mmCIF file with all atom_site columns, C-alpha atoms in Angstrom:
data_model
loop_
_atom_site.group_PDB
_atom_site.id
_atom_site.type_symbol
_atom_site.label_atom_id
_atom_site.label_alt_id
_atom_site.label_comp_id
_atom_site.label_asym_id
_atom_site.label_entity_id
_atom_site.label_seq_id
_atom_site.pdbx_PDB_ins_code
_atom_site.Cartn_x
_atom_site.Cartn_y
_atom_site.Cartn_z
_atom_site.occupancy
_atom_site.B_iso_or_equiv
_atom_site.pdbx_formal_charge
_atom_site.auth_seq_id
_atom_site.auth_comp_id
_atom_site.auth_asym_id
_atom_site.auth_atom_id
_atom_site.pdbx_PDB_model_num
ATOM 1   C CA . UNK N 1 1   ? 0.109  0.027   -0.123  1.00 0.00 ? 1   UNK N CA 1
ATOM 2   C CA . UNK N 1 2   ? 1.080  3.742   -0.786  1.00 0.00 ? 2   UNK N CA 1
ATOM 3   C CA . UNK N 1 3   ? 2.787  5.207   2.399   1.00 0.00 ? 3   UNK N CA 1
ATOM 4   C CA . UNK N 1 4   ? 1.506  8.660   1.212   1.00 0.00 ? 4   UNK N CA 1
ATOM 5   C CA . UNK N 1 5   ? -1.892 10.583  1.554   1.00 0.00 ? 5   UNK N CA 1
ATOM 6   C CA . UNK N 1 6   ? -2.849 13.142  -1.143  1.00 0.00 ? 6   UNK N CA 1
ATOM 7   C CA . UNK N 1 7   ? -5.966 14.982  -1.836  1.00 0.00 ? 7   UNK N CA 1
ATOM 8   C CA . UNK N 1 8   ? -7.711 13.606  -4.945  1.00 0.00 ? 8   UNK N CA 1
ATOM 9   C CA . UNK N 1 9   ? -7.930 16.751  -6.629  1.00 0.00 ? 9   UNK N CA 1
ATOM 10  C CA . UNK N 1 10  ? -7.046 20.411  -6.707  1.00 0.00 ? 10  UNK N CA 1
ATOM 11  C CA . UNK N 1 11  ? -7.860 23.468  -9.358  1.00 0.00 ? 11  UNK N CA 1
ATOM 12  C CA . UNK N 1 12  ? -5.167 26.206  -10.128 1.00 0.00 ? 12  UNK N CA 1
ATOM 13  C CA . UNK N 1 13  ? -5.674 29.336  -12.193 1.00 0.00 ? 13  UNK N CA 1
ATOM 14  C CA . UNK N 1 14  ? -2.972 29.616  -14.973 1.00 0.00 ? 14  UNK N CA 1
ATOM 15  C CA . UNK N 1 15  ? -0.085 31.454  -14.011 1.00 0.00 ? 15  UNK N CA 1
ATOM 16  C CA . UNK N 1 16  ? -0.397 30.925  -10.694 1.00 0.00 ? 16  UNK N CA 1
ATOM 17  C CA . UNK N 1 17  ? 1.585  28.893  -8.204  1.00 0.00 ? 17  UNK N CA 1
ATOM 18  C CA . UNK N 1 18  ? 0.200  25.310  -7.598  1.00 0.00 ? 18  UNK N CA 1
ATOM 19  C CA . UNK N 1 19  ? 1.003  23.793  -4.304  1.00 0.00 ? 19  UNK N CA 1
ATOM 20  C CA . UNK N 1 20  ? 0.186  20.273  -3.831  1.00 0.00 ? 20  UNK N CA 1
ATOM 21  C CA . UNK N 1 21  ? 0.353  18.807  -0.404  1.00 0.00 ? 21  UNK N CA 1
ATOM 22  C CA . UNK N 1 22  ? 1.488  15.555  0.507   1.00 0.00 ? 22  UNK N CA 1
ATOM 23  C CA . UNK N 1 23  ? 1.075  13.590  3.950   1.00 0.00 ? 23  UNK N CA 1
ATOM 24  C CA . UNK N 1 24  ? 3.981  10.857  4.694   1.00 0.00 ? 24  UNK N CA 1
ATOM 25  C CA . UNK N 1 25  ? 3.780  10.839  8.355   1.00 0.00 ? 25  UNK N CA 1
ATOM 26  C CA . UNK N 1 26  ? 5.208  7.180   8.962   1.00 0.00 ? 26  UNK N CA 1
ATOM 27  C CA . UNK N 1 27  ? 8.305  8.036   6.855   1.00 0.00 ? 27  UNK N CA 1
ATOM 28  C CA . UNK N 1 28  ? 11.386 6.619   8.095   1.00 0.00 ? 28  UNK N CA 1
ATOM 29  C CA . UNK N 1 29  ? 14.759 8.013   8.286   1.00 0.00 ? 29  UNK N CA 1
ATOM 30  C CA . UNK N 1 30  ? 16.204 6.460   5.101   1.00 0.00 ? 30  UNK N CA 1
ATOM 31  C CA . UNK N 1 31  ? 13.253 7.204   2.909   1.00 0.00 ? 31  UNK N CA 1
ATOM 32  C CA . UNK N 1 32  ? 13.172 9.393   0.060   1.00 0.00 ? 32  UNK N CA 1
ATOM 33  C CA . UNK N 1 33  ? 10.083 11.499  -1.179  1.00 0.00 ? 33  UNK N CA 1
ATOM 34  C CA . UNK N 1 34  ? 9.735  11.440  -4.950  1.00 0.00 ? 34  UNK N CA 1
ATOM 35  C CA . UNK N 1 35  ? 7.217  13.375  -7.153  1.00 0.00 ? 35  UNK N CA 1
ATOM 36  C CA . UNK N 1 36  ? 5.881  12.150  -10.424 1.00 0.00 ? 36  UNK N CA 1
ATOM 37  C CA . UNK N 1 37  ? 3.360  13.406  -12.542 1.00 0.00 ? 37  UNK N CA 1
ATOM 38  C CA . UNK N 1 38  ? 0.963  11.675  -15.238 1.00 0.00 ? 38  UNK N CA 1
ATOM 39  C CA . UNK N 1 39  ? -0.456 13.179  -18.130 1.00 0.00 ? 39  UNK N CA 1
ATOM 40  C CA . UNK N 1 40  ? -3.512 10.924  -19.565 1.00 0.00 ? 40  UNK N CA 1
ATOM 41  C CA . UNK N 1 41  ? -2.026 8.171   -21.978 1.00 0.00 ? 41  UNK N CA 1
ATOM 42  C CA . UNK N 1 42  ? 1.511  8.842   -21.172 1.00 0.00 ? 42  UNK N CA 1
ATOM 43  C CA . UNK N 1 43  ? 4.199  7.251   -18.593 1.00 0.00 ? 43  UNK N CA 1
ATOM 44  C CA . UNK N 1 44  ? 4.845  8.926   -15.364 1.00 0.00 ? 44  UNK N CA 1
ATOM 45  C CA . UNK N 1 45  ? 7.362  11.751  -15.731 1.00 0.00 ? 45  UNK N CA 1
ATOM 46  C CA . UNK N 1 46  ? 9.890  12.140  -13.085 1.00 0.00 ? 46  UNK N CA 1
ATOM 47  C CA . UNK N 1 47  ? 9.468  15.916  -11.231 1.00 0.00 ? 47  UNK N CA 1
ATOM 48  C CA . UNK N 1 48  ? 11.756 15.947  -8.217  1.00 0.00 ? 48  UNK N CA 1
ATOM 49  C CA . UNK N 1 49  ? 12.858 14.140  -5.233  1.00 0.00 ? 49  UNK N CA 1
ATOM 50  C CA . UNK N 1 50  ? 14.098 14.830  -1.822  1.00 0.00 ? 50  UNK N CA 1
ATOM 51  C CA . UNK N 1 51  ? 15.574 13.748  1.669   1.00 0.00 ? 51  UNK N CA 1
ATOM 52  C CA . UNK N 1 52  ? 15.141 16.469  4.307   1.00 0.00 ? 52  UNK N CA 1
ATOM 53  C CA . UNK N 1 53  ? 16.181 19.628  2.425   1.00 0.00 ? 53  UNK N CA 1
ATOM 54  C CA . UNK N 1 54  ? 14.267 21.526  0.297   1.00 0.00 ? 54  UNK N CA 1
ATOM 55  C CA . UNK N 1 55  ? 14.861 20.963  -3.729  1.00 0.00 ? 55  UNK N CA 1
ATOM 56  C CA . UNK N 1 56  ? 14.504 23.005  -6.462  1.00 0.00 ? 56  UNK N CA 1
ATOM 57  C CA . UNK N 1 57  ? 14.838 22.005  -10.461 1.00 0.00 ? 57  UNK N CA 1
ATOM 58  C CA . UNK N 1 58  ? 13.731 23.616  -13.503 1.00 0.00 ? 58  UNK N CA 1
ATOM 59  C CA . UNK N 1 59  ? 10.176 22.101  -13.402 1.00 0.00 ? 59  UNK N CA 1
ATOM 60  C CA . UNK N 1 60  ? 9.419  22.448  -9.502  1.00 0.00 ? 60  UNK N CA 1
ATOM 61  C CA . UNK N 1 61  ? 10.237 23.173  -5.946  1.00 0.00 ? 61  UNK N CA 1
ATOM 62  C CA . UNK N 1 62  ? 9.774  20.365  -3.218  1.00 0.00 ? 62  UNK N CA 1
ATOM 63  C CA . UNK N 1 63  ? 9.281  21.780  0.527   1.00 0.00 ? 63  UNK N CA 1
ATOM 64  C CA . UNK N 1 64  ? 9.957  19.011  3.319   1.00 0.00 ? 64  UNK N CA 1
ATOM 65  C CA . UNK N 1 65  ? 9.005  20.075  6.762   1.00 0.00 ? 65  UNK N CA 1
ATOM 66  C CA . UNK N 1 66  ? 11.503 19.647  9.456   1.00 0.00 ? 66  UNK N CA 1
ATOM 67  C CA . UNK N 1 67  ? 9.918  16.589  11.006  1.00 0.00 ? 67  UNK N CA 1
ATOM 68  C CA . UNK N 1 68  ? 9.508  15.271  7.394   1.00 0.00 ? 68  UNK N CA 1
ATOM 69  C CA . UNK N 1 69  ? 5.828  14.005  7.933   1.00 0.00 ? 69  UNK N CA 1
ATOM 70  C CA . UNK N 1 70  ? 4.803  15.927  4.881   1.00 0.00 ? 70  UNK N CA 1
ATOM 71  C CA . UNK N 1 71  ? 5.706  17.895  1.762   1.00 0.00 ? 71  UNK N CA 1
ATOM 72  C CA . UNK N 1 72  ? 4.709  20.192  -0.744  1.00 0.00 ? 72  UNK N CA 1
ATOM 73  C CA . UNK N 1 73  ? 5.371  20.328  -4.225  1.00 0.00 ? 73  UNK N CA 1
ATOM 74  C CA . UNK N 1 74  ? 5.045  23.741  -5.821  1.00 0.00 ? 74  UNK N CA 1
ATOM 75  C CA . UNK N 1 75  ? 4.858  24.656  -9.548  1.00 0.00 ? 75  UNK N CA 1
ATOM 76  C CA . UNK N 1 76  ? 5.805  28.138  -9.654  1.00 0.00 ? 76  UNK N CA 1
ATOM 77  C CA . UNK N 1 77  ? 3.824  29.302  -12.554 1.00 0.00 ? 77  UNK N CA 1
ATOM 78  C CA . UNK N 1 78  ? 1.240  26.722  -13.563 1.00 0.00 ? 78  UNK N CA 1
ATOM 79  C CA . UNK N 1 79  ? 0.406  26.150  -17.355 1.00 0.00 ? 79  UNK N CA 1
ATOM 80  C CA . UNK N 1 80  ? -2.617 24.115  -19.029 1.00 0.00 ? 80  UNK N CA 1
ATOM 81  C CA . UNK N 1 81  ? 0.232  21.720  -19.988 1.00 0.00 ? 81  UNK N CA 1
ATOM 82  C CA . UNK N 1 82  ? 0.552  20.940  -16.246 1.00 0.00 ? 82  UNK N CA 1
ATOM 83  C CA . UNK N 1 83  ? -2.867 19.210  -16.014 1.00 0.00 ? 83  UNK N CA 1
ATOM 84  C CA . UNK N 1 84  ? -2.074 15.861  -14.819 1.00 0.00 ? 84  UNK N CA 1
ATOM 85  C CA . UNK N 1 85  ? -2.413 13.452  -11.953 1.00 0.00 ? 85  UNK N CA 1
ATOM 86  C CA . UNK N 1 86  ? 0.702  13.977  -9.567  1.00 0.00 ? 86  UNK N CA 1
ATOM 87  C CA . UNK N 1 87  ? 1.769  11.317  -7.540  1.00 0.00 ? 87  UNK N CA 1
ATOM 88  C CA . UNK N 1 88  ? 3.759  11.709  -3.952  1.00 0.00 ? 88  UNK N CA 1
ATOM 89  C CA . UNK N 1 89  ? 5.987  8.352   -3.152  1.00 0.00 ? 89  UNK N CA 1
ATOM 90  C CA . UNK N 1 90  ? 8.273  7.566   -0.509  1.00 0.00 ? 90  UNK N CA 1
ATOM 91  C CA . UNK N 1 91  ? 10.907 5.063   -1.159  1.00 0.00 ? 91  UNK N CA 1
ATOM 92  C CA . UNK N 1 92  ? 14.031 3.991   1.058   1.00 0.00 ? 92  UNK N CA 1
ATOM 93  C CA . UNK N 1 93  ? 17.451 4.316   -0.498  1.00 0.00 ? 93  UNK N CA 1
ATOM 94  C CA . UNK N 1 94  ? 18.194 0.729   -1.042  1.00 0.00 ? 94  UNK N CA 1
ATOM 95  C CA . UNK N 1 95  ? 22.194 -0.084  -0.988  1.00 0.00 ? 95  UNK N CA 1
ATOM 96  C CA . UNK N 1 96  ? 23.304 -2.154  -3.993  1.00 0.00 ? 96  UNK N CA 1
ATOM 97  C CA . UNK N 1 97  ? 20.180 -0.935  -5.973  1.00 0.00 ? 97  UNK N CA 1
ATOM 98  C CA . UNK N 1 98  ? 18.954 -4.256  -6.462  1.00 0.00 ? 98  UNK N CA 1
ATOM 99  C CA . UNK N 1 99  ? 15.503 -2.810  -5.773  1.00 0.00 ? 99  UNK N CA 1
ATOM 100 C CA . UNK N 1 100 ? 13.474 0.397   -6.191  1.00 0.00 ? 100 UNK N CA 1
ATOM 101 C CA . UNK N 1 101 ? 10.234 -0.343  -6.932  1.00 0.00 ? 101 UNK N CA 1
ATOM 102 C CA . UNK N 1 102 ? 8.103  2.631   -6.597  1.00 0.00 ? 102 UNK N CA 1
ATOM 103 C CA . UNK N 1 103 ? 4.386  2.223   -5.176  1.00 0.00 ? 103 UNK N CA 1
ATOM 104 C CA . UNK N 1 104 ? 2.047  4.627   -6.650  1.00 0.00 ? 104 UNK N CA 1
ATOM 105 C CA . UNK N 1 105 ? -0.982 5.441   -4.824  1.00 0.00 ? 105 UNK N CA 1
ATOM 106 C CA . UNK N 1 106 ? -4.166 7.517   -6.442  1.00 0.00 ? 106 UNK N CA 1
ATOM 107 C CA . UNK N 1 107 ? -2.259 10.831  -6.545  1.00 0.00 ? 107 UNK N CA 1
ATOM 108 C CA . UNK N 1 108 ? -3.801 14.094  -7.050  1.00 0.00 ? 108 UNK N CA 1
ATOM 109 C CA . UNK N 1 109 ? -5.792 15.641  -10.332 1.00 0.00 ? 109 UNK N CA 1
ATOM 110 C CA . UNK N 1 110 ? -4.582 19.028  -10.760 1.00 0.00 ? 110 UNK N CA 1
ATOM 111 C CA . UNK N 1 111 ? -6.511 20.999  -13.267 1.00 0.00 ? 111 UNK N CA 1
ATOM 112 C CA . UNK N 1 112 ? -5.157 24.264  -14.443 1.00 0.00 ? 112 UNK N CA 1
ATOM 113 C CA . UNK N 1 113 ? -7.816 26.379  -15.665 1.00 0.00 ? 113 UNK N CA 1
ATOM 114 C CA . UNK N 1 114 ? -7.211 29.674  -17.943 1.00 0.00 ? 114 UNK N CA 1
ATOM 115 C CA . UNK B 2 1   ? 17.860 14.247  -21.608 1.00 0.00 ? 1   UNK B CA 1
ATOM 116 C CA . UNK B 2 2   ? 16.673 10.672  -20.438 1.00 0.00 ? 2   UNK B CA 1
ATOM 117 C CA . UNK B 2 3   ? 15.154 8.459   -22.855 1.00 0.00 ? 3   UNK B CA 1
ATOM 118 C CA . UNK B 2 4   ? 13.376 5.153   -22.141 1.00 0.00 ? 4   UNK B CA 1
ATOM 119 C CA . UNK B 2 5   ? 11.717 3.927   -25.369 1.00 0.00 ? 5   UNK B CA 1
ATOM 120 C CA . UNK B 2 6   ? 9.002  1.334   -25.679 1.00 0.00 ? 6   UNK B CA 1
ATOM 121 C CA . UNK B 2 7   ? 8.362  -0.180  -28.910 1.00 0.00 ? 7   UNK B CA 1
ATOM 122 C CA . UNK B 2 8   ? 5.057  0.296   -29.540 1.00 0.00 ? 8   UNK B CA 1
ATOM 123 C CA . UNK B 2 9   ? 2.265  2.692   -28.165 1.00 0.00 ? 9   UNK B CA 1
ATOM 124 C CA . UNK B 2 10  ? -0.493 0.651   -29.013 1.00 0.00 ? 10  UNK B CA 1
ATOM 125 C CA . UNK B 2 11  ? -0.490 -3.295  -29.781 1.00 0.00 ? 11  UNK B CA 1
ATOM 126 C CA . UNK B 2 12  ? -3.759 -5.655  -30.497 1.00 0.00 ? 12  UNK B CA 1
ATOM 127 C CA . UNK B 2 13  ? -3.009 -9.344  -30.016 1.00 0.00 ? 13  UNK B CA 1
ATOM 128 C CA . UNK B 2 14  ? -5.329 -12.650 -30.033 1.00 0.00 ? 14  UNK B CA 1
ATOM 129 C CA . UNK B 2 15  ? -5.513 -15.073 -27.105 1.00 0.00 ? 15  UNK B CA 1
ATOM 130 C CA . UNK B 2 16  ? -2.953 -17.475 -26.864 1.00 0.00 ? 16  UNK B CA 1
ATOM 131 C CA . UNK B 2 17  ? -0.175 -15.489 -28.914 1.00 0.00 ? 17  UNK B CA 1
ATOM 132 C CA . UNK B 2 18  ? 3.436  -15.066 -27.411 1.00 0.00 ? 18  UNK B CA 1
ATOM 133 C CA . UNK B 2 19  ? 3.658  -11.222 -27.092 1.00 0.00 ? 19  UNK B CA 1
ATOM 134 C CA . UNK B 2 20  ? 7.073  -9.559  -26.991 1.00 0.00 ? 20  UNK B CA 1
ATOM 135 C CA . UNK B 2 21  ? 7.230  -6.009  -25.628 1.00 0.00 ? 21  UNK B CA 1
ATOM 136 C CA . UNK B 2 22  ? 10.503 -3.816  -25.927 1.00 0.00 ? 22  UNK B CA 1
ATOM 137 C CA . UNK B 2 23  ? 11.920 -1.355  -23.932 1.00 0.00 ? 23  UNK B CA 1
ATOM 138 C CA . UNK B 2 24  ? 15.564 0.462   -24.631 1.00 0.00 ? 24  UNK B CA 1
ATOM 139 C CA . UNK B 2 25  ? 17.104 3.006   -22.399 1.00 0.00 ? 25  UNK B CA 1
ATOM 140 C CA . UNK B 2 26  ? 20.194 5.097   -23.255 1.00 0.00 ? 26  UNK B CA 1
ATOM 141 C CA . UNK B 2 27  ? 21.496 6.073   -19.896 1.00 0.00 ? 27  UNK B CA 1
ATOM 142 C CA . UNK B 2 28  ? 23.781 3.075   -19.394 1.00 0.00 ? 28  UNK B CA 1
ATOM 143 C CA . UNK B 2 29  ? 21.412 2.063   -16.333 1.00 0.00 ? 29  UNK B CA 1
ATOM 144 C CA . UNK B 2 30  ? 21.775 -0.934  -14.287 1.00 0.00 ? 30  UNK B CA 1
ATOM 145 C CA . UNK B 2 31  ? 18.113 -1.381  -13.153 1.00 0.00 ? 31  UNK B CA 1
ATOM 146 C CA . UNK B 2 32  ? 15.166 -1.756  -15.456 1.00 0.00 ? 32  UNK B CA 1
ATOM 147 C CA . UNK B 2 33  ? 11.512 -2.530  -14.828 1.00 0.00 ? 33  UNK B CA 1
ATOM 148 C CA . UNK B 2 34  ? 8.337  -3.506  -16.229 1.00 0.00 ? 34  UNK B CA 1
ATOM 149 C CA . UNK B 2 35  ? 4.982  -2.260  -14.614 1.00 0.00 ? 35  UNK B CA 1
ATOM 150 C CA . UNK B 2 36  ? 1.175  -2.615  -15.559 1.00 0.00 ? 36  UNK B CA 1
ATOM 151 C CA . UNK B 2 37  ? -1.106 -0.132  -14.944 1.00 0.00 ? 37  UNK B CA 1
ATOM 152 C CA . UNK B 2 38  ? -4.911 -0.529  -14.690 1.00 0.00 ? 38  UNK B CA 1
ATOM 153 C CA . UNK B 2 39  ? -7.599 1.757   -13.547 1.00 0.00 ? 39  UNK B CA 1
ATOM 154 C CA . UNK B 2 40  ? -8.145 1.603   -9.770  1.00 0.00 ? 40  UNK B CA 1
ATOM 155 C CA . UNK B 2 41  ? -5.053 -0.790  -9.158  1.00 0.00 ? 41  UNK B CA 1
ATOM 156 C CA . UNK B 2 42  ? -2.493 1.819   -9.752  1.00 0.00 ? 42  UNK B CA 1
ATOM 157 C CA . UNK B 2 43  ? 0.815  0.438   -11.056 1.00 0.00 ? 43  UNK B CA 1
ATOM 158 C CA . UNK B 2 44  ? 2.083  -3.040  -10.189 1.00 0.00 ? 44  UNK B CA 1
ATOM 159 C CA . UNK B 2 45  ? 5.578  -4.464  -10.541 1.00 0.00 ? 45  UNK B CA 1
ATOM 160 C CA . UNK B 2 46  ? 5.708  -7.563  -12.754 1.00 0.00 ? 46  UNK B CA 1
ATOM 161 C CA . UNK B 2 47  ? 9.639  -8.027  -13.137 1.00 0.00 ? 47  UNK B CA 1
ATOM 162 C CA . UNK B 2 48  ? 12.798 -6.083  -12.739 1.00 0.00 ? 48  UNK B CA 1
ATOM 163 C CA . UNK B 2 49  ? 16.283 -6.483  -13.446 1.00 0.00 ? 49  UNK B CA 1
ATOM 164 C CA . UNK B 2 50  ? 19.244 -5.096  -11.730 1.00 0.00 ? 50  UNK B CA 1
ATOM 165 C CA . UNK B 2 51  ? 21.851 -6.059  -14.255 1.00 0.00 ? 51  UNK B CA 1
ATOM 166 C CA . UNK B 2 52  ? 22.711 -7.862  -17.510 1.00 0.00 ? 52  UNK B CA 1
ATOM 167 C CA . UNK B 2 53  ? 21.078 -11.604 -17.464 1.00 0.00 ? 53  UNK B CA 1
ATOM 168 C CA . UNK B 2 54  ? 20.007 -10.756 -14.023 1.00 0.00 ? 54  UNK B CA 1
ATOM 169 C CA . UNK B 2 55  ? 15.991 -10.545 -13.080 1.00 0.00 ? 55  UNK B CA 1
ATOM 170 C CA . UNK B 2 56  ? 13.782 -10.901 -10.032 1.00 0.00 ? 56  UNK B CA 1
ATOM 171 C CA . UNK B 2 57  ? 9.939  -11.175 -9.793  1.00 0.00 ? 57  UNK B CA 1
ATOM 172 C CA . UNK B 2 58  ? 8.049  -8.520  -8.647  1.00 0.00 ? 58  UNK B CA 1
ATOM 173 C CA . UNK B 2 59  ? 4.512  -8.347  -7.440  1.00 0.00 ? 59  UNK B CA 1
ATOM 174 C CA . UNK B 2 60  ? 2.448  -10.154 -10.184 1.00 0.00 ? 60  UNK B CA 1
ATOM 175 C CA . UNK B 2 61  ? 5.007  -12.237 -12.579 1.00 0.00 ? 61  UNK B CA 1
ATOM 176 C CA . UNK B 2 62  ? 2.600  -14.790 -13.476 1.00 0.00 ? 62  UNK B CA 1
ATOM 177 C CA . UNK B 2 63  ? 2.020  -15.181 -16.989 1.00 0.00 ? 63  UNK B CA 1
ATOM 178 C CA . UNK B 2 64  ? 4.992  -12.907 -17.907 1.00 0.00 ? 64  UNK B CA 1
ATOM 179 C CA . UNK B 2 65  ? 8.761  -13.671 -18.487 1.00 0.00 ? 65  UNK B CA 1
ATOM 180 C CA . UNK B 2 66  ? 11.495 -11.400 -19.371 1.00 0.00 ? 66  UNK B CA 1
ATOM 181 C CA . UNK B 2 67  ? 15.055 -11.136 -20.918 1.00 0.00 ? 67  UNK B CA 1
ATOM 182 C CA . UNK B 2 68  ? 17.566 -8.671  -20.615 1.00 0.00 ? 68  UNK B CA 1
ATOM 183 C CA . UNK B 2 69  ? 20.841 -9.763  -22.735 1.00 0.00 ? 69  UNK B CA 1
ATOM 184 C CA . UNK B 2 70  ? 22.192 -6.358  -23.047 1.00 0.00 ? 70  UNK B CA 1
ATOM 185 C CA . UNK B 2 71  ? 22.425 -3.567  -20.586 1.00 0.00 ? 71  UNK B CA 1
ATOM 186 C CA . UNK B 2 72  ? 20.313 -1.170  -22.685 1.00 0.00 ? 72  UNK B CA 1
ATOM 187 C CA . UNK B 2 73  ? 17.399 -3.694  -23.635 1.00 0.00 ? 73  UNK B CA 1
ATOM 188 C CA . UNK B 2 74  ? 14.438 -5.026  -21.400 1.00 0.00 ? 74  UNK B CA 1
ATOM 189 C CA . UNK B 2 75  ? 12.175 -7.428  -23.016 1.00 0.00 ? 75  UNK B CA 1
ATOM 190 C CA . UNK B 2 76  ? 8.618  -8.409  -21.610 1.00 0.00 ? 76  UNK B CA 1
ATOM 191 C CA . UNK B 2 77  ? 7.407  -11.577 -22.769 1.00 0.00 ? 77  UNK B CA 1
ATOM 192 C CA . UNK B 2 78  ? 3.547  -12.718 -22.495 1.00 0.00 ? 78  UNK B CA 1
ATOM 193 C CA . UNK B 2 79  ? 3.949  -16.596 -23.066 1.00 0.00 ? 79  UNK B CA 1
ATOM 194 C CA . UNK B 2 80  ? 0.498  -17.085 -23.905 1.00 0.00 ? 80  UNK B CA 1
ATOM 195 C CA . UNK B 2 81  ? -1.611 -13.823 -24.027 1.00 0.00 ? 81  UNK B CA 1
ATOM 196 C CA . UNK B 2 82  ? -4.802 -13.925 -22.383 1.00 0.00 ? 82  UNK B CA 1
ATOM 197 C CA . UNK B 2 83  ? -7.658 -11.227 -21.972 1.00 0.00 ? 83  UNK B CA 1
ATOM 198 C CA . UNK B 2 84  ? -7.034 -10.459 -18.382 1.00 0.00 ? 84  UNK B CA 1
ATOM 199 C CA . UNK B 2 85  ? -3.408 -9.099  -19.573 1.00 0.00 ? 85  UNK B CA 1
ATOM 200 C CA . UNK B 2 86  ? -5.146 -6.175  -21.524 1.00 0.00 ? 86  UNK B CA 1
ATOM 201 C CA . UNK B 2 87  ? -3.538 -3.000  -19.868 1.00 0.00 ? 87  UNK B CA 1
ATOM 202 C CA . UNK B 2 88  ? -1.173 -0.368  -20.283 1.00 0.00 ? 88  UNK B CA 1
ATOM 203 C CA . UNK B 2 89  ? 2.335  -1.623  -19.760 1.00 0.00 ? 89  UNK B CA 1
ATOM 204 C CA . UNK B 2 90  ? 5.434  0.614   -18.681 1.00 0.00 ? 90  UNK B CA 1
ATOM 205 C CA . UNK B 2 91  ? 8.795  0.076   -18.846 1.00 0.00 ? 91  UNK B CA 1
ATOM 206 C CA . UNK B 2 92  ? 11.431 2.066   -16.591 1.00 0.00 ? 92  UNK B CA 1
ATOM 207 C CA . UNK B 2 93  ? 15.217 2.212   -15.854 1.00 0.00 ? 93  UNK B CA 1
ATOM 208 C CA . UNK B 2 94  ? 17.160 3.649   -13.033 1.00 0.00 ? 94  UNK B CA 1
ATOM 209 C CA . UNK B 2 95  ? 20.811 4.167   -11.919 1.00 0.00 ? 95  UNK B CA 1
ATOM 210 C CA . UNK B 2 96  ? 21.784 1.306   -9.927  1.00 0.00 ? 96  UNK B CA 1
ATOM 211 C CA . UNK B 2 97  ? 23.104 1.750   -5.994  1.00 0.00 ? 97  UNK B CA 1
ATOM 212 C CA . UNK B 2 98  ? 21.853 4.989   -5.713  1.00 0.00 ? 98  UNK B CA 1
ATOM 213 C CA . UNK B 2 99  ? 18.677 7.259   -4.768  1.00 0.00 ? 99  UNK B CA 1
ATOM 214 C CA . UNK B 2 100 ? 18.313 8.154   -8.411  1.00 0.00 ? 100 UNK B CA 1
ATOM 215 C CA . UNK B 2 101 ? 14.615 8.189   -9.711  1.00 0.00 ? 101 UNK B CA 1
ATOM 216 C CA . UNK B 2 102 ? 13.305 5.563   -12.184 1.00 0.00 ? 102 UNK B CA 1
ATOM 217 C CA . UNK B 2 103 ? 12.658 7.101   -15.478 1.00 0.00 ? 103 UNK B CA 1
ATOM 218 C CA . UNK B 2 104 ? 9.452  5.934   -17.612 1.00 0.00 ? 104 UNK B CA 1
ATOM 219 C CA . UNK B 2 105 ? 8.995  5.186   -21.020 1.00 0.00 ? 105 UNK B CA 1
ATOM 220 C CA . UNK B 2 106 ? 5.568  6.284   -22.820 1.00 0.00 ? 106 UNK B CA 1
ATOM 221 C CA . UNK B 2 107 ? 4.180  3.063   -22.283 1.00 0.00 ? 107 UNK B CA 1
ATOM 222 C CA . UNK B 2 108 ? 2.332  0.412   -24.546 1.00 0.00 ? 108 UNK B CA 1
ATOM 223 C CA . UNK B 2 109 ? -1.183 -0.140  -24.495 1.00 0.00 ? 109 UNK B CA 1
ATOM 224 C CA . UNK B 2 110 ? -2.058 -3.626  -25.126 1.00 0.00 ? 110 UNK B CA 1
ATOM 225 C CA . UNK B 2 111 ? -5.187 -5.327  -26.079 1.00 0.00 ? 111 UNK B CA 1
ATOM 226 C CA . UNK B 2 112 ? -5.718 -8.975  -26.227 1.00 0.00 ? 112 UNK B CA 1
ATOM 227 C CA . UNK B 2 113 ? -8.756 -9.905  -27.974 1.00 0.00 ? 113 UNK B CA 1
#
């Protein structure tokens, strides 16, 4: 079962910041938080990941609370093409890399509106 | 940029046929994965491979096999296709021994008639 809780759906106005929350209250010390999104009929697209520090890349920012029990994905200027299902996933770092299965929950359906 | 390529976007086969789904990655990744995605069930892991000729069963390996003869290519085989294998199949790859993310292909939507 997924170890995260996300709202089922959210709306955002085009050009505004989209803030997608994720609760992972049972996260362990060696577990990373990953964010993916899936646009209809395409494969999941990696967005960003982090352990405990906030992270930023060209797509988004990831804010992780100090206790690591929740995080927020921020799309700074949402466009219509950001409409997708967004998944928050926790996965442990596995030494040796022999495993690495991702367990996707139901995610948040983000609708960006003009 | 990361590139995972699946050979077909859409495929239609008949019950009992042997079906091959191909996946190629150009990132020299050690780990490769095959998932299927069904409405209401999310992504389920079928098989993964952590190196050439190495494989491990995932959560739902029954009715499937895999082949990894070269590092860049991971094939999923449906030995005798059945209608309950109609699904979206997703391939992913990941750099081994790290916290790096998996990167997915665009998927193959397979219909078994």
